[in-house]
Amino acid sequence: MASSPPSADAPRESPGERPAPASERAKDALLTIPRGVAQVDFQPSVWTGLLFIVALFVGGWQFGAFALLGVVTATVTAHLLGVDRDRISMGLEGFNGTLIGVALVLYLGADWSTVPLVIGGAVAGSVLTAAMNAVLTPYDLPTFTAPFCVVALVMAIGAPSYARVWAGHTNTAPPSATDPGTAMTWTDFWHGFFNGVGQVFFQDTWYVGLIFLVGLAVSSPLAAGAAAVSSLIGLLTGWWLGAQAADLGAGLYGYNAVLTGIALTGTFLVLSPAGAVYAVIGAATAAGLTAGLTNLFNVVGGHTLTWPFVLVTWVFLAAVPIFSRIRRPA
Amino acid sequence: MASSPPSADAPRESPGERPAPASERAKDALLTIPRGVAQVDFQPSVWTGLLFIVALFVGGWQFGAFALLGVVTATVTAHLLGVDRDRISMGLEGFNGTLIGVALVLYLGADWSTVPLVIGGAVAGSVLTAAMNAVLTPYDLPTFTAPFCVVALVMAIGAPSYARVWAGHTNTAPPSATDPGTAMTWTDFWHGFFNGVGQVFFQDTWYVGLIFLVGLAVSSPLAAGAAAVSSLIGLLTGWWLGAQAADLGAGLYGYNAVLTGIALTGTFLVLSPAGAVYAVIGAATAAGLTAGLTNLFNVVGGHTLTWPFVLVTWVFLAAVPIFSRIRRPA
Amino acid sequence: MASSPPSADAPRESPGERPAPASERAKDALLTIPRGVAQVDFQPSVWTGLLFIVALFVGGWQFGAFALLGVVTATVTAHLLGVDRDRISMGLEGFNGTLIGVALVLYLGADWSTVPLVIGGAVAGSVLTAAMNAVLTPYDLPTFTAPFCVVALVMAIGAPSYARVWAGHTNTAPPSATDPGTAMTWTDFWHGFFNGVGQVFFQDTWYVGLIFLVGLAVSSPLAAGAAAVSSLIGLLTGWWLGAQAADLGAGLYGYNAVLTGIALTGTFLVLSPAGAVYAVIGAATAAGLTAGLTNLFNVVGGHTLTWPFVLVTWVFLAAVPIFSRIRRPA
């Protein structure tokens, strides 16, 4: 079912191939970590991952440190459970853990008590990744950041019931709570443009977003271009609908558009004029969906996370077989 | 996966067949519109669709106009994206757009600003229809009005966050909010009977419901009979459980039973005595589920829409392969 | 699709086999009832089921009586609809009905008006069981108690809208509502240990939990051991996170861990050291998830039920094909 998962007793390396020396394998294991961070934005590049880690530390030591805790835990869990080595090596088992680390330190505080929660969350995220892959593979859909979204959502909803967990929680009201109004200033606009890229990792400082954009460009100029255009689409969609200006400036309408735009531009779809229009519609839809999901999750103390991107991109990719004008790579 | 979607490079017409002349094709394209409206009630009939459109305009010009905007947008989007021509011609790509138009004008007001929202919603509904078809086809289930339900739900939940969208919104409290009590009058009863048919299109005037019933009878007396009996089942189920009389009179417990009843009586199931009992149980279940979903969606500002019908009918059809007494058409 | 459901016209008994005499078949039909109760804990044993029924009557006559009403209704419905006789005979069509009976009498009161609701709920649960089986079988997942969870959830959410249904409802606030604090006493601890087993059937008296544990041991000492260890894991997980002590003492953090632990220890997974660690992680995850789902459902008046067990166990089983270290029985 799940695209021929590796049989447990099959040899892991083809017979004629000589196993890599230990030093080589240690180096590859180490490089898995930055690749896991880079895969949040669909890039398998070590350099992109290193720049993303730099961006996180610039945003705050706690984001960098807990991101590393998350990516390492998730990757090690996948290894211990026997996930296919290629998936691990490409960083595909690390990116949900990365985001779990960043989200939990943001919502629950940089306390020691957050450490076991990140570890537990990353382990749960690894199991969820495997389960979702089994369910989604028949439809040729990846999990995207859904495992992270599920883990962070249920932990955020449950946290207030647990005295030890809730002790260090931080206020996470959107900027518009203290600064309401729908008139977008020039500062809102250009900050919002960069923050749309940075908010994928919960960062709301413009130059952190810029480092992420540079990191993307190192791996794929096309992805960086799609991210920039999509951040703009998200910003303009939110502005046109009449969203709060402070939230637009914080990039809250941009990051889901950014991820959707990268995913639908050359990454999971064949590039074509019709495909580009399709990607624009997808990015705008993800931005427009943001407020609905935010209101929905607010009721129970959850957060929007990257749910709009996950849901919209699943729908737009699942639809492709019905549309003769749009194609997925073979 | 998705029941052999048309290959993009396959010839659209069989080799020996002569392409229809342009005037013929224009006429067929035009007739797709009423068929799209009629398909809300599973009918592929042009006359039924025309009567439904008349009913909508009798209910209010804005319902007719926005329904047409929705059905045209959805159908054109499907055509542009390259959906199989047969599906489009039967109206199967239009009915979700029809309901999106009616729902949005009801909830957000007959303003110019609602026009682009209906267009955007109908485009999203078309993509969602294709995605859901890809997922549901392996289980031999149609999407029903689920794409409409999803689009209208997320737009209703998100709308208050968008100043431009929310400007013209209307109060949508149920009749029981101003007229509480569970004692059903004779007027509640017979109004409720016709409104159960009309509420499929959000109409709460008894003679509009009557026109819809006549429209159904033109295409299929069986469907009209099933609709009438199911409206009665919904009404009596709600009354027996102790629902608010004003809501019963407005048809709020009837319309999901009506759609479920038509779907399970001869449309997607083979007619049989066991099948008829099964359809009665389904219609009563859809009515009983109404309050639960209404309370659920109320929390976040959503609406019940046709969710009870969609969920109950999916469940009752998906169960059929396990039940040797119930059959689906080959 | 659904693992070769019995063809309706195929002979029900193999040609050479002589049909069992009527007395034999009546006895088997009768034994289906206790088996249906025992299957709540995955046991096909008549003796286990009888002990479980005793435990329910010890907990209160209404729990025993409505459990029997539910299990009989569900089993008869499955028979009338033509479900495969083997499934019925093993009790697999009865356990969701059992829990529907116990839950509804707990939430809606031991009134005559609850009787038709249990019957209606059990019928809906039977149809839902078949539908879920059709959807889950391709992934080789059982429905578990999901049909019960869905039926009880939507009935609990909808109930306040129906005057007749809501008349006899009981207060269902958790013990911590009147007895707050996170300091666990010795009584909380050992009561919580037994109640974790009893709460699977909504029972919060320690000796009722003990009877359930004995009932499990009669059928499978391994299952009883897994239940005991898992109840402890749930208790300690909740305690470590800082849950309310009164809720821990009532077994509210134990029962989902218990069901998850039994399911992942030898029942649906091959026993192995890695599998045991996996089961421990699963049981702890189910306990940790409890608060999140409780908070989520509280918003709309729903209850936690066995949702944490269902969701966690689905995820942990669906993930298995990706993990070479964990195996399912052939």
PDB file of N, CA and C in Angstrom, chain B residues 142-180:
ATOM      1  N   PRO B 142     -19.999   9.698  -4.508  1.00  0.00           N
ATOM      2  CA  PRO B 142     -19.929  11.026  -5.131  1.00  0.00           C
ATOM      3  C   PRO B 142     -19.614  12.091  -4.078  1.00  0.00           C
ATOM      4  N   THR B 143     -19.258  13.282  -4.546  1.00  0.00           N
ATOM      5  CA  THR B 143     -18.939  14.352  -3.579  1.00  0.00           C
ATOM      6  C   THR B 143     -20.199  14.908  -2.926  1.00  0.00           C
ATOM      7  N   PHE B 144     -21.342  14.708  -3.573  1.00  0.00           N
ATOM      8  CA  PHE B 144     -22.569  15.389  -3.140  1.00  0.00           C
ATOM      9  C   PHE B 144     -22.295  16.887  -3.031  1.00  0.00           C
ATOM     10  N   THR B 145     -22.906  17.550  -2.057  1.00  0.00           N
ATOM     11  CA  THR B 145     -22.703  18.998  -1.915  1.00  0.00           C
ATOM     12  C   THR B 145     -21.564  19.323  -0.953  1.00  0.00           C
ATOM     13  N   ALA B 146     -20.692  18.360  -0.684  1.00  0.00           N
ATOM     14  CA  ALA B 146     -19.607  18.595   0.263  1.00  0.00           C
ATOM     15  C   ALA B 146     -18.709  19.772  -0.140  1.00  0.00           C
ATOM     16  N   PRO B 147     -18.327  19.914  -1.432  1.00  0.00           N
ATOM     17  CA  PRO B 147     -17.483  21.066  -1.771  1.00  0.00           C
ATOM     18  C   PRO B 147     -18.161  22.394  -1.411  1.00  0.00           C
ATOM     19  N   PHE B 148     -19.440  22.506  -1.699  1.00  0.00           N
ATOM     20  CA  PHE B 148     -20.190  23.699  -1.278  1.00  0.00           C
ATOM     21  C   PHE B 148     -20.132  23.856   0.231  1.00  0.00           C
ATOM     22  N   CYS B 149     -20.376  22.774   0.969  1.00  0.00           N
ATOM     23  CA  CYS B 149     -20.405  22.853   2.438  1.00  0.00           C
ATOM     24  C   CYS B 149     -19.066  23.346   2.980  1.00  0.00           C
ATOM     25  N   VAL B 150     -17.979  22.833   2.436  1.00  0.00           N
ATOM     26  CA  VAL B 150     -16.656  23.230   2.918  1.00  0.00           C
ATOM     27  C   VAL B 150     -16.403  24.706   2.609  1.00  0.00           C
ATOM     28  N   VAL B 151     -16.647  25.103   1.363  1.00  0.00           N
ATOM     29  CA  VAL B 151     -16.374  26.487   0.969  1.00  0.00           C
ATOM     30  C   VAL B 151     -17.228  27.456   1.781  1.00  0.00           C
ATOM     31  N   ALA B 152     -18.527  27.174   1.885  1.00  0.00           N
ATOM     32  CA  ALA B 152     -19.415  28.096   2.615  1.00  0.00           C
ATOM     33  C   ALA B 152     -19.072  28.106   4.102  1.00  0.00           C
ATOM     34  N   LEU B 153     -18.660  26.954   4.637  1.00  0.00           N
ATOM     35  CA  LEU B 153     -18.302  26.896   6.058  1.00  0.00           C
ATOM     36  C   LEU B 153     -17.082  27.761   6.350  1.00  0.00           C
ATOM     37  N   VAL B 154     -16.003  27.554   5.591  1.00  0.00           N
ATOM     38  CA  VAL B 154     -14.782  28.304   5.913  1.00  0.00           C
ATOM     39  C   VAL B 154     -14.966  29.785   5.625  1.00  0.00           C
ATOM     40  N   MET B 155     -15.796  30.133   4.625  1.00  0.00           N
ATOM     41  CA  MET B 155     -16.025  31.550   4.366  1.00  0.00           C
ATOM     42  C   MET B 155     -16.863  32.165   5.490  1.00  0.00           C
ATOM     43  N   ALA B 156     -17.828  31.431   5.997  1.00  0.00           N
ATOM     44  CA  ALA B 156     -18.651  31.964   7.090  1.00  0.00           C
ATOM     45  C   ALA B 156     -17.818  32.129   8.361  1.00  0.00           C
ATOM     46  N   ILE B 157     -16.924  31.196   8.618  1.00  0.00           N
ATOM     47  CA  ILE B 157     -16.110  31.284   9.838  1.00  0.00           C
ATOM     48  C   ILE B 157     -15.103  32.421   9.732  1.00  0.00           C
ATOM     49  N   GLY B 158     -14.527  32.584   8.540  1.00  0.00           N
ATOM     50  CA  GLY B 158     -13.492  33.603   8.370  1.00  0.00           C
ATOM     51  C   GLY B 158     -14.052  35.005   8.173  1.00  0.00           C
ATOM     52  N   ALA B 159     -15.289  35.111   7.689  1.00  0.00           N
ATOM     53  CA  ALA B 159     -15.841  36.406   7.262  1.00  0.00           C
ATOM     54  C   ALA B 159     -15.705  37.524   8.296  1.00  0.00           C
ATOM     55  N   PRO B 160     -15.995  37.287   9.594  1.00  0.00           N
ATOM     56  CA  PRO B 160     -15.928  38.408  10.545  1.00  0.00           C
ATOM     57  C   PRO B 160     -14.541  39.033  10.658  1.00  0.00           C
ATOM     58  N   SER B 161     -13.490  38.315  10.258  1.00  0.00           N
ATOM     59  CA  SER B 161     -12.139  38.878  10.337  1.00  0.00           C
ATOM     60  C   SER B 161     -11.834  39.820   9.189  1.00  0.00           C
ATOM     61  N   TYR B 162     -12.681  39.835   8.162  1.00  0.00           N
ATOM     62  CA  TYR B 162     -12.402  40.641   6.983  1.00  0.00           C
ATOM     63  C   TYR B 162     -13.424  41.771   6.894  1.00  0.00           C
ATOM     64  N   ALA B 163     -12.965  42.992   7.129  1.00  0.00           N
ATOM     65  CA  ALA B 163     -13.871  44.143   7.191  1.00  0.00           C
ATOM     66  C   ALA B 163     -14.711  44.259   5.933  1.00  0.00           C
ATOM     67  N   ARG B 164     -14.099  44.070   4.755  1.00  0.00           N
ATOM     68  CA  ARG B 164     -14.809  44.273   3.505  1.00  0.00           C
ATOM     69  C   ARG B 164     -15.875  43.199   3.287  1.00  0.00           C
ATOM     70  N   VAL B 165     -15.571  41.983   3.740  1.00  0.00           N
ATOM     71  CA  VAL B 165     -16.500  40.871   3.555  1.00  0.00           C
ATOM     72  C   VAL B 165     -17.690  40.994   4.499  1.00  0.00           C
ATOM     73  N   TRP B 166     -17.394  41.400   5.717  1.00  0.00           N
ATOM     74  CA  TRP B 166     -18.378  41.349   6.789  1.00  0.00           C
ATOM     75  C   TRP B 166     -19.335  42.538   6.758  1.00  0.00           C
ATOM     76  N   ALA B 167     -18.977  43.596   5.966  1.00  0.00           N
ATOM     77  CA  ALA B 167     -19.746  44.842   5.978  1.00  0.00           C
ATOM     78  C   ALA B 167     -21.247  44.606   5.792  1.00  0.00           C
ATOM     79  N   GLY B 168     -21.632  43.757   4.829  1.00  0.00           N
ATOM     80  CA  GLY B 168     -23.055  43.627   4.498  1.00  0.00           C
ATOM     81  C   GLY B 168     -23.724  42.392   5.062  1.00  0.00           C
ATOM     82  N   HIS B 169     -23.083  41.751   6.054  1.00  0.00           N
ATOM     83  CA  HIS B 169     -23.625  40.468   6.524  1.00  0.00           C
ATOM     84  C   HIS B 169     -24.989  40.636   7.175  1.00  0.00           C
ATOM     85  N   THR B 170     -25.777  39.605   7.068  1.00  0.00           N
ATOM     86  CA  THR B 170     -27.139  39.646   7.592  1.00  0.00           C
ATOM     87  C   THR B 170     -27.252  38.745   8.808  1.00  0.00           C
ATOM     88  N   ASN B 171     -28.237  39.037   9.632  1.00  0.00           N
ATOM     89  CA  ASN B 171     -28.511  38.225  10.804  1.00  0.00           C
ATOM     90  C   ASN B 171     -29.077  36.873  10.355  1.00  0.00           C
ATOM     91  N   THR B 172     -28.490  35.805  10.818  1.00  0.00           N
ATOM     92  CA  THR B 172     -28.961  34.501  10.360  1.00  0.00           C
ATOM     93  C   THR B 172     -29.363  33.614  11.525  1.00  0.00           C
ATOM     94  N   ALA B 173     -29.918  34.210  12.570  1.00  0.00           N
ATOM     95  CA  ALA B 173     -30.423  33.409  13.682  1.00  0.00           C
ATOM     96  C   ALA B 173     -31.630  32.600  13.208  1.00  0.00           C
ATOM     97  N   PRO B 174     -31.832  31.415  13.746  1.00  0.00           N
ATOM     98  CA  PRO B 174     -32.988  30.607  13.336  1.00  0.00           C
ATOM     99  C   PRO B 174     -34.277  31.252  13.842  1.00  0.00           C
ATOM    100  N   PRO B 175     -35.428  30.936  13.216  1.00  0.00           N
ATOM    101  CA  PRO B 175     -36.704  31.543  13.621  1.00  0.00           C
ATOM    102  C   PRO B 175     -36.996  31.353  15.107  1.00  0.00           C
ATOM    103  N   SER B 176     -36.524  30.242  15.688  1.00  0.00           N
ATOM    104  CA  SER B 176     -36.839  29.977  17.089  1.00  0.00           C
ATOM    105  C   SER B 176     -36.171  30.977  18.030  1.00  0.00           C
ATOM    106  N   ALA B 177     -35.174  31.736  17.535  1.00  0.00           N
ATOM    107  CA  ALA B 177     -34.511  32.715  18.393  1.00  0.00           C
ATOM    108  C   ALA B 177     -35.507  33.775  18.855  1.00  0.00           C
ATOM    109  N   THR B 178     -36.446  34.131  17.969  1.00  0.00           N
ATOM    110  CA  THR B 178     -37.429  35.153  18.345  1.00  0.00           C
ATOM    111  C   THR B 178     -38.791  34.542  18.674  1.00  0.00           C
ATOM    112  N   ASP B 179     -38.956  33.265  18.384  1.00  0.00           N
ATOM    113  CA  ASP B 179     -40.268  32.632  18.551  1.00  0.00           C
ATOM    114  C   ASP B 179     -40.079  31.242  19.158  1.00  0.00           C
ATOM    115  N   PRO B 180     -39.662  31.185  20.441  1.00  0.00           N
ATOM    116  CA  PRO B 180     -39.333  29.891  21.026  1.00  0.00           C
ATOM    117  C   PRO B 180     -40.569  29.073  21.409  1.00  0.00           C
TER     118      PRO B 180
END
